[in-house]
mmCIF file of C-alpha atoms in Angstrom:
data_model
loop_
_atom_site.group_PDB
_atom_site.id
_atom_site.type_symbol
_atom_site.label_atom_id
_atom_site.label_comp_id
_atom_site.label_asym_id
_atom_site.label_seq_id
_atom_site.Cartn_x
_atom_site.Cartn_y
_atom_site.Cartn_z
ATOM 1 C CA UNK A 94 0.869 -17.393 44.530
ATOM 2 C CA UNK A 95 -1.371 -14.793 42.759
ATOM 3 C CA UNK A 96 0.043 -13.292 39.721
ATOM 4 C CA UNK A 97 0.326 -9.223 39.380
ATOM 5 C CA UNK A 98 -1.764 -7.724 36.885
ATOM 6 C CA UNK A 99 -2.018 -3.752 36.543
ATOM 7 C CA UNK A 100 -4.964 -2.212 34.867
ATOM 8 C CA UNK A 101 -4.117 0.959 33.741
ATOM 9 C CA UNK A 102 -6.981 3.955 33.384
ATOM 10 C CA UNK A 103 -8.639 1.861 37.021
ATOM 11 C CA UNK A 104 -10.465 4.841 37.511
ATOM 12 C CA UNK A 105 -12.598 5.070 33.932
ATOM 13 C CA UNK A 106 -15.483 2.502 33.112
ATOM 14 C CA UNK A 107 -13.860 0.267 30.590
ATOM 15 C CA UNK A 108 -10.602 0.541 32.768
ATOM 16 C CA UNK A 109 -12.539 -0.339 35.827
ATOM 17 C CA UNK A 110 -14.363 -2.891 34.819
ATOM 18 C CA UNK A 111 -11.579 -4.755 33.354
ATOM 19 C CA UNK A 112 -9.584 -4.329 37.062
ATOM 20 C CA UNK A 113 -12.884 -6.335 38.699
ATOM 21 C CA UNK A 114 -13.235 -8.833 36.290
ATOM 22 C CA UNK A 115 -9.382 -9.835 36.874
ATOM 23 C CA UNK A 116 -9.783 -9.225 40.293
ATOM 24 C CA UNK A 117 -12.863 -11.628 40.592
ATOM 25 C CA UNK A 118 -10.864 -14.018 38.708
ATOM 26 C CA UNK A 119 -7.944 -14.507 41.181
ATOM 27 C CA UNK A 120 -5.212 -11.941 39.813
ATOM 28 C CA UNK A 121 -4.010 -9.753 42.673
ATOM 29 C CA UNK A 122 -4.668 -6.551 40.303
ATOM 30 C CA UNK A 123 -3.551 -3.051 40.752
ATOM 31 C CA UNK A 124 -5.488 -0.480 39.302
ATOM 32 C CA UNK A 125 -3.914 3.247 38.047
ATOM 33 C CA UNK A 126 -5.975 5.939 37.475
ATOM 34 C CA UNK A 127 -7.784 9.298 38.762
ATOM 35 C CA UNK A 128 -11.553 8.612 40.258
ATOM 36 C CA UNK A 129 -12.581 12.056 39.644
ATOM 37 C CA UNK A 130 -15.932 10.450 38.296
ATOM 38 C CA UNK A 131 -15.778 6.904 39.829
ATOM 39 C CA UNK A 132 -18.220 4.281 37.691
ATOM 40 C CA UNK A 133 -18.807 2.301 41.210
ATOM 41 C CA UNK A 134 -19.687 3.554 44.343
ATOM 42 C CA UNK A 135 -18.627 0.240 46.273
ATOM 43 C CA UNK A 136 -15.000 -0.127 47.061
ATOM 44 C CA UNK A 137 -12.920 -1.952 44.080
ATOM 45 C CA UNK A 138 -11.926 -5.427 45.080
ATOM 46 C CA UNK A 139 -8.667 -4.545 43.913
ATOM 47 C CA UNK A 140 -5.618 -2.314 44.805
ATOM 48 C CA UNK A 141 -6.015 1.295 43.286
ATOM 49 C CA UNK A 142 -3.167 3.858 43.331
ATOM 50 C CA UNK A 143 -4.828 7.458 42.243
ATOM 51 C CA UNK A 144 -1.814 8.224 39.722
ATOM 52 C CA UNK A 145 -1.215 8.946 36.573
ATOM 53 C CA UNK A 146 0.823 6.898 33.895
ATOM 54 C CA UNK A 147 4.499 7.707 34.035
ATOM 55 C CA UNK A 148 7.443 5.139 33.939
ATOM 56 C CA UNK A 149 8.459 6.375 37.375
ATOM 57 C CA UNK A 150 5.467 5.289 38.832
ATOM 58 C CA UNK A 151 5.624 1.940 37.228
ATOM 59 C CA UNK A 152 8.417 1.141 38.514
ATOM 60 C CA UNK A 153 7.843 2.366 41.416
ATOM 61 C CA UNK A 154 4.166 0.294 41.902
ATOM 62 C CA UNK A 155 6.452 -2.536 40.373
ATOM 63 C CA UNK A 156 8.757 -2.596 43.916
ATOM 64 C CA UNK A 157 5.543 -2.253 45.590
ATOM 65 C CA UNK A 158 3.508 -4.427 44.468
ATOM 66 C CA UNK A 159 4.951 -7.276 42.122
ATOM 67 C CA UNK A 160 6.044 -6.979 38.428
ATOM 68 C CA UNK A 161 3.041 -7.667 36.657
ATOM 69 C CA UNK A 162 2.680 -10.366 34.226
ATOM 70 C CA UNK A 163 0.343 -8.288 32.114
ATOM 71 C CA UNK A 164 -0.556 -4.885 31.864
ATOM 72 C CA UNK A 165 -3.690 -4.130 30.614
ATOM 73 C CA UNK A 166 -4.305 -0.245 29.073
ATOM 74 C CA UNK A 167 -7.130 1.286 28.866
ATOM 75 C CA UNK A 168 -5.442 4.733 30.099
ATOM 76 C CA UNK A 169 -5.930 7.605 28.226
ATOM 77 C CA UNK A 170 -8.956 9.876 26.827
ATOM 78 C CA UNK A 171 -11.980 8.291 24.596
ATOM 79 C CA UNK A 172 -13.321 11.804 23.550
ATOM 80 C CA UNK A 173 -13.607 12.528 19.752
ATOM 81 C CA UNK A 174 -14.824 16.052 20.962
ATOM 82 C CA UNK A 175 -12.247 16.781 23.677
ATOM 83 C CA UNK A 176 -9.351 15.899 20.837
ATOM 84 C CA UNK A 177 -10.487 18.667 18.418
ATOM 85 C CA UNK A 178 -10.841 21.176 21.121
ATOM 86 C CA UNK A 179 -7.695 20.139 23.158
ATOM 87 C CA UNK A 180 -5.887 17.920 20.504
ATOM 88 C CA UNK A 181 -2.316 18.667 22.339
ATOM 89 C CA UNK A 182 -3.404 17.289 26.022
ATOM 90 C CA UNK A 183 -5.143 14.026 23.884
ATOM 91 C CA UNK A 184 -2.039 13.318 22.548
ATOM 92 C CA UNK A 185 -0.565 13.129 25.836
ATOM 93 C CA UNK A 186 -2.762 11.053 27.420
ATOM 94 C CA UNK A 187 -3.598 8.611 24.446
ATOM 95 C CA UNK A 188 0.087 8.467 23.147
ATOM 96 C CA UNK A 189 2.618 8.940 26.002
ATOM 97 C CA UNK A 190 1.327 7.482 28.450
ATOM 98 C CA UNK A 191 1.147 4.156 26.029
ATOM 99 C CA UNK A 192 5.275 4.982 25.371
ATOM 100 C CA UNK A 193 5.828 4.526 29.142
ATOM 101 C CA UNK A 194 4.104 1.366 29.609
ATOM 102 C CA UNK A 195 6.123 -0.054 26.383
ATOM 103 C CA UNK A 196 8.972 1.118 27.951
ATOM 104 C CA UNK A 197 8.263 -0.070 31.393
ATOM 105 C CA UNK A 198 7.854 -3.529 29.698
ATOM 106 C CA UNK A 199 11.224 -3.319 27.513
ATOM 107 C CA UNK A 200 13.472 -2.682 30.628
ATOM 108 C CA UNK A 201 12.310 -5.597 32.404
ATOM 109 C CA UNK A 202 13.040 -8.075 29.236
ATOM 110 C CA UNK A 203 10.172 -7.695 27.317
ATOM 111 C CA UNK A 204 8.748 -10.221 29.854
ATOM 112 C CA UNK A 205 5.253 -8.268 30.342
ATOM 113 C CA UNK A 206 2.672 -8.946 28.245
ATOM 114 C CA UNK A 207 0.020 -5.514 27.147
ATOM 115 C CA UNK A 208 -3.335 -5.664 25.597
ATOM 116 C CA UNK A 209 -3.815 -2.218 24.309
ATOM 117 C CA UNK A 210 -7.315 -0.864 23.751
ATOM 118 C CA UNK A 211 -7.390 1.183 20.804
ATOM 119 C CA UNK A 212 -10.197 2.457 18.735
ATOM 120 C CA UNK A 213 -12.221 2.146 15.572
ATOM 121 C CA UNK A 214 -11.650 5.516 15.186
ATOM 122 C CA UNK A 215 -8.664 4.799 13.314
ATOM 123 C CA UNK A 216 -10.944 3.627 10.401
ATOM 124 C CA UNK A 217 -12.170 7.194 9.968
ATOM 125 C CA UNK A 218 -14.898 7.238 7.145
ATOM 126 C CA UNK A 219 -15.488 3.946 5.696
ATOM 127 C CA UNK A 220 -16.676 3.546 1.759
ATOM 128 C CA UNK A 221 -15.844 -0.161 0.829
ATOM 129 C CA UNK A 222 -14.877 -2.870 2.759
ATOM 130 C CA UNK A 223 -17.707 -3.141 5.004
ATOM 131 C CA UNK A 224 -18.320 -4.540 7.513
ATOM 132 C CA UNK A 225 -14.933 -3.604 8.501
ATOM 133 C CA UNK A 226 -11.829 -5.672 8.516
ATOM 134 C CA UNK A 227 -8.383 -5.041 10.013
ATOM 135 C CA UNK A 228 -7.267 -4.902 6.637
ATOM 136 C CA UNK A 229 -8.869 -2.256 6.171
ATOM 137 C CA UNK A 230 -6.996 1.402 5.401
ATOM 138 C CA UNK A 231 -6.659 3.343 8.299
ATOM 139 C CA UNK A 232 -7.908 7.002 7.934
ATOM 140 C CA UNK A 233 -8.712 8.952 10.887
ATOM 141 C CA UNK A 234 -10.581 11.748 10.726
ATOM 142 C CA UNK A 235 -10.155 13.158 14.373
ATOM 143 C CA UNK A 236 -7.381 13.935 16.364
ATOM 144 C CA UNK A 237 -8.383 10.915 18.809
ATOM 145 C CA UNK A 238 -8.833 9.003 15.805
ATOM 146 C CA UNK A 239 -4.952 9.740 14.550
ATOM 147 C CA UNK A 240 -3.472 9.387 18.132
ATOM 148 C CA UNK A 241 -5.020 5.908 18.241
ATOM 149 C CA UNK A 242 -3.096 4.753 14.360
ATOM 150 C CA UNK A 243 0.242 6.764 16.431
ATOM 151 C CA UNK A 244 -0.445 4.507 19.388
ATOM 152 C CA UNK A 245 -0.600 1.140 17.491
ATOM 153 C CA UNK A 246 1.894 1.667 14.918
ATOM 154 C CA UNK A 247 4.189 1.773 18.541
ATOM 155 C CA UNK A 248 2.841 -0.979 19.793
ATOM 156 C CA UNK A 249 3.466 -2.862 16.868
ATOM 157 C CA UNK A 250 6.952 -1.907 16.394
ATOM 158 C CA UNK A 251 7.877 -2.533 20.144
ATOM 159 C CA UNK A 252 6.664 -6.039 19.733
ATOM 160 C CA UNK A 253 8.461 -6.055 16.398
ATOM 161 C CA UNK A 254 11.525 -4.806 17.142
ATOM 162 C CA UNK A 255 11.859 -5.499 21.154
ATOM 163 C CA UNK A 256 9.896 -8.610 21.052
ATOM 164 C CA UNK A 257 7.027 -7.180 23.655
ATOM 165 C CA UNK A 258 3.902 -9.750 23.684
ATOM 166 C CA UNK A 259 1.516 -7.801 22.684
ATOM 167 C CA UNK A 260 -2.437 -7.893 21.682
ATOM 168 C CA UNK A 261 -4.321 -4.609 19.934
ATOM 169 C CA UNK A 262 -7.983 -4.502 20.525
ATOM 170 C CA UNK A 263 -9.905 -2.014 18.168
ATOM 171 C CA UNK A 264 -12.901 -1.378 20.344
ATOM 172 C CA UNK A 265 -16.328 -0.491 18.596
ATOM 173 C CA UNK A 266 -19.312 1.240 21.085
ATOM 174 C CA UNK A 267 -19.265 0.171 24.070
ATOM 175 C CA UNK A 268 -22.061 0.179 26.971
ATOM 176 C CA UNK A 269 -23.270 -1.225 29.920
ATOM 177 C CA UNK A 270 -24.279 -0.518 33.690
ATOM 178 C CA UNK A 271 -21.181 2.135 35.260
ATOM 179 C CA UNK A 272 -20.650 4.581 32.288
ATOM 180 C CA UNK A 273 -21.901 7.968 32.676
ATOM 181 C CA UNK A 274 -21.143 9.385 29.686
ATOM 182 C CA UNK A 275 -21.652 8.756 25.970
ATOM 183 C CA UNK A 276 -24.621 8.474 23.928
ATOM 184 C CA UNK A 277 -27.073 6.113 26.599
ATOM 185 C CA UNK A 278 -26.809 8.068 29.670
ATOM 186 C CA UNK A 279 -27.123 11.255 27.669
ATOM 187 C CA UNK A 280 -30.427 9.856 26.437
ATOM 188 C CA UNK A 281 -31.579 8.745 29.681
ATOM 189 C CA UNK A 282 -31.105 12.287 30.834
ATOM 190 C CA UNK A 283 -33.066 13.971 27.992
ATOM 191 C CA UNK A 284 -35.652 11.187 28.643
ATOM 192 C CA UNK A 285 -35.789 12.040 32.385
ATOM 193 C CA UNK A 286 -35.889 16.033 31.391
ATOM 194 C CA UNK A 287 -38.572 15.267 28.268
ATOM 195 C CA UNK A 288 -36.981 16.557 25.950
ATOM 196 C CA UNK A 289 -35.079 13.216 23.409
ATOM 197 C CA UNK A 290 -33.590 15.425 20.704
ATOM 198 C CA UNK A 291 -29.988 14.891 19.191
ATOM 199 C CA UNK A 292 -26.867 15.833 17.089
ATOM 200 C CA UNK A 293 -26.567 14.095 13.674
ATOM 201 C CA UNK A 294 -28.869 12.336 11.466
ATOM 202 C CA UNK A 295 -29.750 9.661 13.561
ATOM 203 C CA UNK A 296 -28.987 6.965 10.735
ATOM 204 C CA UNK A 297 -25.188 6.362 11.827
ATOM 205 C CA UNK A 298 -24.514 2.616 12.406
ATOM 206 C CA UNK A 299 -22.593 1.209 15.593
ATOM 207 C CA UNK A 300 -22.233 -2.218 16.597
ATOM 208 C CA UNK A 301 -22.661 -1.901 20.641
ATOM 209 C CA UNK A 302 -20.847 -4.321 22.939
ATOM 210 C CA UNK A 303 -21.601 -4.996 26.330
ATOM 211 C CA UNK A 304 -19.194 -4.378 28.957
ATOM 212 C CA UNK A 305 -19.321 -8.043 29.995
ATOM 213 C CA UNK A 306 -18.550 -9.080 26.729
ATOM 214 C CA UNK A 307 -15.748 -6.666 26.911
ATOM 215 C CA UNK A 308 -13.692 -8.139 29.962
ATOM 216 C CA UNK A 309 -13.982 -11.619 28.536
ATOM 217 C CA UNK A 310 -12.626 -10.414 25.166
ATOM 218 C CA UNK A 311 -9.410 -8.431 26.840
ATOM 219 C CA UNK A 312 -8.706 -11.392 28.793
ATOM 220 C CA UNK A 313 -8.597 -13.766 25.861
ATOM 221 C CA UNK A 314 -6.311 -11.057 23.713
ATOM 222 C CA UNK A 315 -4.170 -11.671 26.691
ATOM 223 C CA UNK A 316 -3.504 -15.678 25.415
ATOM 224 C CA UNK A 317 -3.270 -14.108 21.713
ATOM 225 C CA UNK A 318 -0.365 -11.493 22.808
ATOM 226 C CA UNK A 319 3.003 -11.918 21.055
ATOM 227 C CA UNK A 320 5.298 -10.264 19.284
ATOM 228 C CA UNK A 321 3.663 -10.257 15.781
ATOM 229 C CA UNK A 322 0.923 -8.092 17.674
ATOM 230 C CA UNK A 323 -2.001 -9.252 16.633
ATOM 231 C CA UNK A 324 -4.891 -6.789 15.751
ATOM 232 C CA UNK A 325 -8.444 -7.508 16.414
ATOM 233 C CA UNK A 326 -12.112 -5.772 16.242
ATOM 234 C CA UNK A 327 -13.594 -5.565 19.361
ATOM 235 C CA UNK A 328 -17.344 -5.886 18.676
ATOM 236 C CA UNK A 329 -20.470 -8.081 18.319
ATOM 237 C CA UNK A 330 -20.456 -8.414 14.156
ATOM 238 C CA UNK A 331 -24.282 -6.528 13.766
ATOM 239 C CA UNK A 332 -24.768 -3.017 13.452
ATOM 240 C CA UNK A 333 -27.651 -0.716 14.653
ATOM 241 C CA UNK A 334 -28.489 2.377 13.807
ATOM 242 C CA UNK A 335 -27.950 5.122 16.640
ATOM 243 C CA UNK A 336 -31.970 5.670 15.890
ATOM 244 C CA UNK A 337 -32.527 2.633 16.348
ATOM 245 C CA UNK A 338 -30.570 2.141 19.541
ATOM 246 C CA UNK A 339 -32.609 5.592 21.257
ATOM 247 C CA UNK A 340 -36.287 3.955 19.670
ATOM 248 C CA UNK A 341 -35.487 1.173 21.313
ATOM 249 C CA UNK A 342 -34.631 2.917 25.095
ATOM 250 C CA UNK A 343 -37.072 4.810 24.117
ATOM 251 C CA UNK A 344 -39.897 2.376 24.498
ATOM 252 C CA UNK A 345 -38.827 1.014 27.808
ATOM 253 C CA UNK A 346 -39.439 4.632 28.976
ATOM 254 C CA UNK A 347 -42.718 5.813 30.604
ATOM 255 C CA UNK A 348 -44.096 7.475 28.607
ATOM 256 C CA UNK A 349 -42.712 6.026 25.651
ATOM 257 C CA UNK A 350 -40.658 8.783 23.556
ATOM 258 C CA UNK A 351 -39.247 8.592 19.985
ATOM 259 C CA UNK A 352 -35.845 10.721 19.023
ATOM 260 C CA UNK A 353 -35.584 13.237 17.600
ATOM 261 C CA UNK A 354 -32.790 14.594 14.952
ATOM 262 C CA UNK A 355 -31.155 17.747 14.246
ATOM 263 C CA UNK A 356 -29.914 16.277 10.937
ATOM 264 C CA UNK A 357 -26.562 17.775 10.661
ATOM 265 C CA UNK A 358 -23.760 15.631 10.338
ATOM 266 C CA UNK A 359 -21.692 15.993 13.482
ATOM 267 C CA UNK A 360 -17.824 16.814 12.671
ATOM 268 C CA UNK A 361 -15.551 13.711 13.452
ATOM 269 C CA UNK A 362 -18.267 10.852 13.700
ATOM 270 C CA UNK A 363 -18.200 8.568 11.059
ATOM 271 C CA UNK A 364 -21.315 7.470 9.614
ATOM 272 C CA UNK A 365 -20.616 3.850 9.331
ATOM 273 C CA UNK A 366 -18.835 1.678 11.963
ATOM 274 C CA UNK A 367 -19.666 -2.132 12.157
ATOM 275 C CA UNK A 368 -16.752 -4.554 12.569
ATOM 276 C CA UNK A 369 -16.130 -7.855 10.590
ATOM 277 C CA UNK A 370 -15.493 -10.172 13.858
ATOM 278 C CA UNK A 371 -14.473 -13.105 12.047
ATOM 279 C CA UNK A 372 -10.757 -12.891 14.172
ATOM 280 C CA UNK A 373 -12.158 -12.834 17.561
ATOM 281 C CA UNK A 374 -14.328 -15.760 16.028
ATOM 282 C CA UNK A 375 -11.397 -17.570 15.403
ATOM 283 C CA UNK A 376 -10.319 -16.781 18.994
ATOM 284 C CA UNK A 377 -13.463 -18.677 20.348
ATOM 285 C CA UNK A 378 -15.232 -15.486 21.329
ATOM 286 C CA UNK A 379 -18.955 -14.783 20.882
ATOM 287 C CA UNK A 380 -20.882 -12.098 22.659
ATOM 288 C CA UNK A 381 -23.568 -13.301 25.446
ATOM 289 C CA UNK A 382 -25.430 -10.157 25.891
ATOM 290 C CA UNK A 383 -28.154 -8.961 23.823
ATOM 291 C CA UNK A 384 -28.512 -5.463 22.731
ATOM 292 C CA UNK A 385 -32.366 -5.258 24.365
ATOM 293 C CA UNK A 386 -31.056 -6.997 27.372
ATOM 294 C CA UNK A 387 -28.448 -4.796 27.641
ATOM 295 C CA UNK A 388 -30.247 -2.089 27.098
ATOM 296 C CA UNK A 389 -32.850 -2.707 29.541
ATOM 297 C CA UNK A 390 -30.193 -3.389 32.139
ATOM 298 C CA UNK A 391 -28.789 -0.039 31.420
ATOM 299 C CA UNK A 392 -31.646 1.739 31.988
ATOM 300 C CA UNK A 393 -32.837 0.081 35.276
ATOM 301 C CA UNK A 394 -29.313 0.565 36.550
ATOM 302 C CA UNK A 395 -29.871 4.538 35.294
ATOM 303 C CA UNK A 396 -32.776 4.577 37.080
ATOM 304 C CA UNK A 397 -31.534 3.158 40.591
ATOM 305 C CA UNK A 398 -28.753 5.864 40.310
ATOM 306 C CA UNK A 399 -31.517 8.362 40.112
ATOM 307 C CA UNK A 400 -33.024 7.157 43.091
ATOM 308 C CA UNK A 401 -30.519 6.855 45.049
ATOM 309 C CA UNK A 402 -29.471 10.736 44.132
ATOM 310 C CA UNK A 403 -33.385 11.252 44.754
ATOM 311 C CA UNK A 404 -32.725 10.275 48.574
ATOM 312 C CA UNK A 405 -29.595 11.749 48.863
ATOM 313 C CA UNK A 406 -31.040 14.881 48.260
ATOM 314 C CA UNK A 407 -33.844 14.994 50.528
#
């Protein structure tokens, strides 16, 4: 008999992506979420109930469905930007819809087991330790940034206190084929419209991890989750610089084009964010994909999507 697994956020790339992988794997998965900007056009291979995260609903899907064994959560918003405009509503959907899954998982005996995606946002600005442990002092400076540190110190204390199995992953940049948002299909746009010019100085560092890489990582947390809720960085170990990253795309463009800067330091990015991996190490992880494979992947798969608007249009 398949296990239950719900995926919560279905409808969002990372959230999606994680709901196929399990679903490709065997789990009988149901996915939560709004598709109001769906990463795949083909349907899921997995169930998806176009809801948002309440208990209610949980419990409800639960009857349904199955009591999952594991919930995976990747609900919520990822938007530095959105938080400082709108830091009420990201509180909301970053931090109660989190205290509703805990809860879900308390009144059925702690028996479900959460991997909780959180951010490395909750580093804020970084001046020693680098690269980055998860020793490190957390020190947000964003609203999403602070909701994340809210979100874990609950996760940790459910596990703690209510002894919920539970994994924290402290994702890093992530990319691949299916997001349509974020830095890379913002450049691929300005490459398309000719003009490549950006916020910031350009000389931020990110360590990027591949979406693939991603799934594999969330389902080996899930082995790792207990109740002394282990914390982990969720990224390849090597940082680029963002101009590096958009030189690179770039020169896979025709014609090639080189970015360009505004220089001004954008309000609520930090400048450096590169993880030390040596816990996921530990776990037996290591990232397959390369960043110019990925990259080139990404931008063929922009470039399909393009077409295929291109047709639909005519």
């Amino acid at each position: 008999m398949k296990r239950v697994v719900f995926v919560t956020g279905a409808g969002g790339f990372i959230g999606s992506s994680a709901a196929r992988h399990y679903a490709l794997t065997g789990d009988c998965v149901v996915g939560l979420g709004h598709r109001t900007n769906p990463c795949f056009a083909e349907e899921p291979p997995y169930l998806f109930e176009e809801t948002s995260i309440h208990l209610e609903v949980l419990e409800h899907l639960a009857k349904k469905h199955g009591l999952p064994a594991v919930i995976v959560h990747c609900a919520g918003s990822s938007s530095v930007a959105f938080s400082i405009e709108r830091p009420r509503e990201d509180f909301k959907k970053n931090v109660d819809s989190l205290l509703d899954v805990l809860e879900f998982s308390r009144k059925h005996d702690s028996s479900i087991k959460i991997i909780y995606l959180s951010s490395a946002a909750v580093y804020g600005t970084v001046e020693n330790n680098i690269p980055i442990e998860e020793t490190a002092p957390v020190r947000p400076i964003s609203p999403y940034g602070l909701h994340k540190c809210l979100s874990e110190s609950l996760c940790a204390f459910h596990a703690r206190y209510w002894h919920i199995p539970l994994a924290v992953v402290r994702l890093f940049s992530v990319y691949g084929n299916g997001l349509r948002k974020q830095l890379l299909w913002d450049a691929c746009n300005k490459l398309r419209q000719g003009r490549y010019f950006f916020e910031g100085t350009g000389k931020e560092e990110r360590d990027w991890l591949h979406i693939s890489d991603v799934v594999k990582l969330l389902r080996m947390a899930e082995s790792h989750a207990t109740e002394d809720c282990p914390v982990v960085n969720g990224g390849t170990g090597a940082g680029h610089s963002v101009e590096d990253v958009l030189k690179r795309l770039g020169e896979l463009w025709n014609p090639v084009t080189a970015p360009v800067f505004s220089g001004t330091i954008r309000r609520g990015d930090p400048f450096y964010l590169v993880p030390d991996t040596a816990r996921i190490k530990e776990w037996g992880f290591a990232p397959e994909m390369s960043l110019t494979e990925g990259l080139l992947s990404y931008l063929n798969w922009y470039k399909s999507t393009e077409d295929t608007q291109n047709r639909g249009s005519q």
